[in-house]
Coordinates of C-alpha atoms and ligand atoms in Angstrom, one line a residue:
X204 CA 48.7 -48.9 -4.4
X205 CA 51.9 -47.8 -5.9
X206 CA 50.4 -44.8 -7.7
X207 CA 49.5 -41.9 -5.0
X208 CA 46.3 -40.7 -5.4
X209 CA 45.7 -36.8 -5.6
X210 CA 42.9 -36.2 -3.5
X211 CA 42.9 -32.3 -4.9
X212 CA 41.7 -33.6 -8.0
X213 CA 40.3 -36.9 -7.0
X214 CA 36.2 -37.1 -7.8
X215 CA 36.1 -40.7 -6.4
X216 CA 37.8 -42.9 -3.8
X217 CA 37.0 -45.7 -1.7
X218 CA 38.7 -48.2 0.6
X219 CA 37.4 -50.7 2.5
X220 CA 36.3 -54.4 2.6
X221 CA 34.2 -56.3 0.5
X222 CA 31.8 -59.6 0.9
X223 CA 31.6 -62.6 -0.5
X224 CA 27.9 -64.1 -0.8
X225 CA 28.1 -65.2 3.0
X226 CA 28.5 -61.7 3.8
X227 CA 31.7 -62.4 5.4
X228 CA 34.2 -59.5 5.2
X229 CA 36.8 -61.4 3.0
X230 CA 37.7 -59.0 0.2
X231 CA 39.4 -55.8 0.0
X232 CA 39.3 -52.7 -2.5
X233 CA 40.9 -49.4 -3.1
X234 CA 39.4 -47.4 -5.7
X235 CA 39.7 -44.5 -6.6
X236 CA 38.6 -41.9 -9.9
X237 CA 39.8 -38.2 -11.3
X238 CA 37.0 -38.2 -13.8
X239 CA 34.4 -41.0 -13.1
X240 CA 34.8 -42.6 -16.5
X241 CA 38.7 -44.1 -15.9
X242 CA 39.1 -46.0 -12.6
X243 CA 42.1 -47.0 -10.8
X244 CA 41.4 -49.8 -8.3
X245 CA 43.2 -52.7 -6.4
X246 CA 40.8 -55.2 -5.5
X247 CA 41.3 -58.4 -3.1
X248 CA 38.4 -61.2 -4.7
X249 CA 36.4 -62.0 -1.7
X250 CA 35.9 -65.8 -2.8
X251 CA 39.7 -66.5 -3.8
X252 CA 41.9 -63.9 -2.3
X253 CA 43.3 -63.7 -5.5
X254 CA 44.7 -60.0 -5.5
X255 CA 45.0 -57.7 -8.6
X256 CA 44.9 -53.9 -9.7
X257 CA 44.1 -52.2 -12.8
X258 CA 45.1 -48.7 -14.2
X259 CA 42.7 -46.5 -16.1
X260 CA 39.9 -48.3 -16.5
X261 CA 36.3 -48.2 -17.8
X262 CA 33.8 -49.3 -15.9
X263 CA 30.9 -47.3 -17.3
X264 CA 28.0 -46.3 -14.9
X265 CA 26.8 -48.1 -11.7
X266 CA 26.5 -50.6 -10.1
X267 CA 30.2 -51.0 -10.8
X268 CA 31.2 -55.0 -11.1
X269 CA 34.9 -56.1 -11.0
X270 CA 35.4 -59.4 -12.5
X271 CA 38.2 -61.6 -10.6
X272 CA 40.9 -62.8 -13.5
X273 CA 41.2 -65.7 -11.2
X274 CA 37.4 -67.8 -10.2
X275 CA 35.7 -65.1 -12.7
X276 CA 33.1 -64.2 -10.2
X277 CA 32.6 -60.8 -9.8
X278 CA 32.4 -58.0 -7.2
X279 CA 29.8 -55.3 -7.0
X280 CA 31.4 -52.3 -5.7
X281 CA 28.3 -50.6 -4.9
X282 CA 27.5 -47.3 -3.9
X283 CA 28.7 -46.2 -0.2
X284 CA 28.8 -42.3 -0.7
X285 CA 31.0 -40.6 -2.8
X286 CA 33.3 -37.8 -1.9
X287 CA 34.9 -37.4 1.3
X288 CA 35.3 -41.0 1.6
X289 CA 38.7 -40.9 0.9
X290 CA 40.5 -43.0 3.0
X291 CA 39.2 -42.4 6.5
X292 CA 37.2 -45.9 6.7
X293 CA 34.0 -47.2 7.3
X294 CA 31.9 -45.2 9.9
X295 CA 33.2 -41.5 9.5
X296 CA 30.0 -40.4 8.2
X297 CA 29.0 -38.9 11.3
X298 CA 31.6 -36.4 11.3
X299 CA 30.8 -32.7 11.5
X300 CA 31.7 -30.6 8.4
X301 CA 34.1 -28.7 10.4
X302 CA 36.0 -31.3 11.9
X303 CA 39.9 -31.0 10.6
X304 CA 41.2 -34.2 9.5
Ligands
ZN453 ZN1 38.5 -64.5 -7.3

């Protein structure tokens, strides 16, 4: 994303993969939030590869779905944990709260 993120101020971020119905890893999204009502996000569709990204955007209360420009099907970005998930990837959550990073 060519807008850094602030991760002093940022409420919400997320990066990691996405599924298409087959559950097959083929999507990818970066999200990310200052004030959970405007979203900043770039998003890889999991059932075109069609990539996009979208500044300051709406997306109201969960579950969040991103609608491709491209097929029109949409991605749910649902609910991992918010917070801290930053961009350390998928299977940090065991970390101790004391851990530097
Ligand atoms: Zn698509």
């Amino acid at each position: 994303m060519e807008k850094d993120v602030d991760y002093d101020r940022v409420e919400y971020a997320t990066n990691r993969k996405v599924e298409n119905d087959e559950g097959e890893e083929t999507g990818h999204i970066k999200m990310f939030s200052y004030d959970y009502e405007n979203f900043f996000f770039e998003l890889t569709c999991p059932y075109c590869q069609h990539e996009f990204e979208r500044h300051d955007v709406e997306l109201g209360s969960r579950p969040w779905w991103i609608e491709c420009p491209e097929c029109t099907r949409s991605t749910n970005v649902y609910r991992i944990k918010d917070k801290a998930e930053r961009e350390q990837g998928p299977d940090d959550d065991e970390l101790p709260d004391d851990v530097d990073t």
